Short mmCIF file of C-alpha atoms and ligand atoms in Angstrom, two decimals:
data_model
loop_
_atom_site.label_atom_id
_atom_site.label_comp_id
_atom_site.label_asym_id
_atom_site.label_seq_id
_atom_site.Cartn_x
_atom_site.Cartn_y
_atom_site.Cartn_z
CA UNK P 1 131.26 109.10 73.48
CA UNK P 2 130.56 110.14 77.04
CA UNK P 3 132.51 109.44 80.18
CA UNK P 4 130.45 108.30 83.15
CA UNK P 5 131.89 109.50 86.47
CA UNK P 6 132.13 107.61 89.71
CA UNK P 7 129.45 109.79 91.34
CA UNK P 8 126.96 109.66 88.44
CA UNK P 9 123.64 107.93 89.00
CA UNK P 10 121.71 105.34 87.03
CA UNK P 11 118.01 105.99 87.67
CA UNK P 12 116.00 102.85 86.85
CA UNK P 13 112.34 103.78 86.54
CA UNK P 14 109.49 101.32 87.21
CA UNK P 15 110.91 98.08 85.80
CA UNK P 16 107.89 96.21 87.16
CA UNK P 17 105.88 93.25 85.87
CA UNK P 18 102.76 95.27 85.07
CA UNK P 19 104.66 97.37 82.51
CA UNK P 20 105.93 94.33 80.61
CA UNK P 21 104.16 92.49 77.79
CA UNK P 22 101.32 90.52 79.42
CA UNK P 23 101.10 92.97 82.33
CA UNK P 24 98.18 95.22 83.28
CA UNK P 25 99.68 98.32 81.65
CA UNK P 26 102.03 96.73 79.16
CA UNK P 27 104.58 98.87 77.37
CA UNK P 28 105.14 97.54 73.83
CA UNK P 29 108.55 95.85 73.58
CA UNK P 30 109.21 96.71 77.21
CA UNK P 31 111.32 93.57 77.60
CA UNK P 32 113.89 94.93 75.13
CA UNK P 33 115.24 97.24 77.84
CA UNK P 34 116.38 94.49 80.21
CA UNK P 35 119.71 93.74 78.59
CA UNK P 36 121.01 97.32 78.36
CA UNK P 37 119.57 98.20 81.77
CA UNK P 38 121.28 95.24 83.47
CA UNK P 39 124.56 96.02 81.71
CA UNK P 40 124.44 99.63 82.86
CA UNK P 41 123.41 98.51 86.35
CA UNK P 42 126.59 96.46 86.49
CA UNK P 43 128.80 99.36 85.37
CA UNK P 44 127.42 102.30 87.37
CA UNK P 45 128.71 102.83 90.90
CA UNK P 46 125.33 104.23 91.97
CA UNK P 47 121.89 102.93 91.04
CA UNK P 48 118.49 103.94 92.34
CA UNK P 49 115.26 102.23 91.33
CA UNK P 50 111.74 103.61 91.45
CA UNK P 51 108.68 101.48 92.08
CA UNK P 52 105.14 102.51 91.17
CA UNK P 53 103.25 101.53 94.33
CA UNK P 54 99.51 102.17 94.35
CA UNK P 55 96.94 101.24 96.97
CA UNK P 56 93.90 99.35 95.61
CA UNK P 57 91.30 101.85 94.36
CA UNK P 58 93.93 104.49 93.51
CA UNK P 59 92.57 107.70 91.98
CA UNK P 60 94.54 107.11 88.75
CA UNK P 61 92.61 103.89 88.07
CA UNK P 62 89.71 104.15 85.61
CA UNK P 63 87.88 101.53 87.71
CA UNK P 64 87.64 104.08 90.51
CA UNK P 65 85.60 106.54 88.35
CA UNK P 66 82.10 105.50 87.28
CA UNK P 67 81.61 105.41 83.52
CA UNK P 68 85.30 106.01 82.72
CA UNK P 69 87.55 103.82 80.61
CA UNK P 70 91.32 103.44 80.74
CA UNK P 71 93.23 106.09 78.75
CA UNK P 72 90.46 108.69 79.12
CA UNK P 73 91.43 111.95 80.81
CA UNK P 74 89.73 113.55 83.80
CA UNK P 75 90.20 116.67 85.87
CA UNK P 76 91.40 116.06 89.44
CA UNK P 77 92.06 118.71 92.14
CA UNK P 78 95.73 118.87 91.06
CA UNK P 79 95.02 119.00 87.31
CA UNK P 80 94.53 116.67 84.36
CA UNK P 81 94.97 112.97 84.91
CA UNK P 82 95.00 110.13 82.39
CA UNK P 83 93.11 107.14 83.77
CA UNK P 84 94.90 103.80 83.72
CA UNK P 85 93.97 100.17 84.08
CA UNK P 86 94.54 98.99 87.66
CA UNK P 87 98.31 98.41 87.88
CA UNK P 88 101.18 98.11 90.35
CA UNK P 89 98.92 97.52 93.33
CA UNK P 90 100.95 97.24 96.53
CA UNK P 91 101.92 93.69 97.37
CA UNK P 92 100.80 92.16 94.06
CA UNK P 93 102.89 90.32 91.48
CA UNK P 94 102.36 93.16 89.00
CA UNK P 95 104.03 95.62 91.36
CA UNK P 96 107.14 93.48 91.80
CA UNK P 97 110.28 94.23 89.85
CA UNK P 98 110.58 92.13 86.71
CA UNK P 99 112.46 88.91 87.50
CA UNK P 100 114.84 89.65 84.62
CA UNK P 101 116.02 92.89 86.25
CA UNK P 102 119.37 92.16 87.81
CA UNK P 103 121.05 95.05 89.60
CA UNK P 104 122.29 93.60 92.89
CA UNK P 105 124.01 96.86 93.83
CA UNK P 106 120.89 99.06 93.79
CA UNK P 107 121.26 101.32 96.82
CA UNK P 108 117.82 102.86 97.23
CA UNK P 109 114.31 102.13 96.05
CA UNK P 110 111.99 105.12 95.80
CA UNK P 111 108.33 104.16 95.98
CA UNK P 112 105.76 106.56 94.58
CA UNK P 113 102.03 106.80 93.89
CA UNK P 114 101.06 105.49 97.34
CA UNK P 115 98.86 108.49 98.21
CA UNK P 116 95.37 107.20 97.28
CA UNK P 117 94.38 110.64 95.92
CA UNK P 118 97.50 111.74 93.99
CA UNK P 119 99.30 110.01 91.14
CA UNK P 120 103.07 110.23 90.92
CA UNK P 121 104.86 109.72 87.63
CA UNK P 122 108.05 111.47 88.60
CA UNK P 123 110.76 110.08 90.84
CA UNK P 124 111.05 113.57 92.39
CA UNK P 125 107.54 115.00 92.84
CA UNK P 126 103.99 113.70 92.93
CA UNK P 127 101.64 114.89 90.17
CA UNK P 128 100.63 117.92 92.25
CA UNK P 129 104.19 119.05 91.38
CA UNK P 130 104.85 120.02 95.00
CA UNK P 131 104.96 116.93 97.21
CA UNK P 132 108.56 115.68 97.11
CA UNK P 133 109.51 112.00 97.19
CA UNK P 134 112.80 112.74 98.96
CA UNK P 135 115.01 111.69 96.03
CA UNK P 136 116.42 115.18 95.50
CA UNK P 137 117.52 115.35 99.14
CA UNK P 138 119.06 111.89 98.89
CA UNK P 139 121.07 112.75 95.78
CA UNK P 140 122.27 116.09 97.16
CA UNK P 141 123.19 114.75 100.55
CA UNK P 142 125.17 111.93 98.94
CA UNK P 143 126.85 114.27 96.43
CA UNK P 144 125.67 112.37 93.37
CA UNK P 145 126.20 114.00 90.00
CA UNK P 146 124.71 113.48 86.58
CA UNK P 147 121.60 111.38 86.16
CA UNK P 148 121.29 108.72 83.46
CA UNK P 149 117.69 107.52 83.18
CA UNK P 150 116.33 104.20 81.90
CA UNK P 151 113.10 102.26 82.42
CA UNK P 152 109.38 102.40 81.72
CA UNK P 153 107.54 104.19 80.41
CA UNK P 154 109.58 106.68 78.36
CA UNK P 155 106.57 108.97 77.86
CA UNK P 156 105.30 108.98 81.45
CA UNK P 157 107.40 108.11 84.46
CA UNK P 158 110.76 108.47 82.72
CA UNK P 159 109.66 111.73 81.07
CA UNK P 160 108.34 113.34 84.26
CA UNK P 161 111.37 112.19 86.22
CA UNK P 162 113.91 113.70 83.84
CA UNK P 163 111.98 116.96 83.44
CA UNK P 164 111.85 117.36 87.22
CA UNK P 165 115.53 116.46 87.47
CA UNK P 166 116.38 119.27 85.02
CA UNK P 167 114.21 121.68 87.03
CA UNK P 168 116.12 120.66 90.15
CA UNK P 169 119.31 121.60 88.35
CA UNK P 170 120.77 118.19 87.41
CA UNK P 171 122.48 117.32 84.17
CA UNK P 172 120.39 114.53 82.71
CA UNK P 173 120.65 111.99 79.92
CA UNK P 174 118.13 109.39 78.77
CA UNK P 175 119.53 106.14 77.45
CA UNK P 176 117.42 105.45 74.40
CA UNK P 177 117.86 101.66 74.24
CA UNK P 178 117.04 101.45 77.97
CA UNK P 179 113.54 102.92 77.59
CA UNK P 180 110.29 102.13 75.75
CA UNK P 181 107.04 104.12 75.62
CA UNK P 182 103.31 103.47 75.98
CA UNK P 183 102.43 106.06 73.27
CA UNK P 184 98.93 107.25 74.22
CA UNK P 185 97.81 109.54 71.35
CA UNK P 186 101.32 110.44 70.21
CA UNK P 187 102.68 110.88 73.71
CA UNK P 188 105.98 109.22 72.84
CA UNK P 189 106.97 111.69 70.11
CA UNK P 190 105.82 114.57 72.31
CA UNK P 191 107.94 113.19 75.16
CA UNK P 192 111.14 113.19 73.10
CA UNK P 193 110.43 116.79 72.03
CA UNK P 194 109.83 117.92 75.62
CA UNK P 195 113.00 116.23 76.78
CA UNK P 196 115.03 117.89 74.05
CA UNK P 197 113.57 121.33 74.88
CA UNK P 198 114.45 120.79 78.53
CA UNK P 199 118.07 120.04 77.68
CA UNK P 200 117.94 116.31 78.36
CA UNK P 201 120.68 114.55 76.40
CA UNK P 202 119.55 111.55 74.35
CA UNK P 203 122.14 108.85 73.89
CA UNK P 204 122.64 105.10 73.56
CA UNK P 205 124.19 102.76 76.09
CA UNK P 206 127.05 102.05 73.67
CA UNK P 207 127.95 105.79 73.78
CA UNK P 208 129.00 105.49 77.42
CA UNK P 209 132.49 104.91 78.75
CA UNK P 210 133.24 104.14 82.39
CA UNK P 211 136.14 105.16 84.60
CA UNK P 212 137.97 102.00 85.51
CA UNK P 213 138.59 100.88 89.09
C1 VGL E 1 103.47 104.82 84.65
C2 VGL E 1 101.35 105.31 83.97
C3 VGL E 1 100.87 105.08 85.24
C4 VGL E 1 104.92 104.69 84.28
C5 VGL E 1 103.02 104.59 85.93
O1 VGL E 1 105.67 104.00 85.00
O2 VGL E 1 105.31 105.28 83.25
N1 VGL E 1 102.63 105.18 83.68
N2 VGL E 1 101.73 104.72 86.21
ZN1 ZN E 2 100.98 104.16 88.10
#
């Protein structure tokens, strides 16, 4: 059992149409997260959402690189990059939040991945690991405490977000029933191992208790 405090944060990562079954980069069983995520969104005093937000022709899209297929890896100036199907293009239906996501109290939406030449999995830093999104400053300035992460995908944007959060000194938990993974070549199992090594707590939404009032 774990007590959630009034200044703890629910970080809701990329709950967008393209990551749901039928979407451009569908996460298997992605829709299973909606119920626990909405319930947590109702209980937490503070919720922030991220939104993957790519311009057309983004460097992370396989279609941008001649002869490359989705899920192949290439070397970009900032390091290795997995290539994806075109997804979450700014202004498209696929980039919108899933209509089943219902967190009226969300206080900030952090968009990421809008630099045409740099991908951004993490809610804190782009994939060059040095360009900040501003979320760390927001959380510090507002005195927010522990981070509880949910969303899609467990092995990419959730993973990178929680690892960066640990590096920035936050206590972090991932809510297992509020995430699902893509699992590219075993990436999901590897993600859980990396999270454990980094000191990210793994728990279930039913393990949480909330301060009343
Ligand atoms: C994501 C791959 C590419 C994610 C975003 O939200 O996990 N994965 N863009
Ligand atoms: Zn993306």
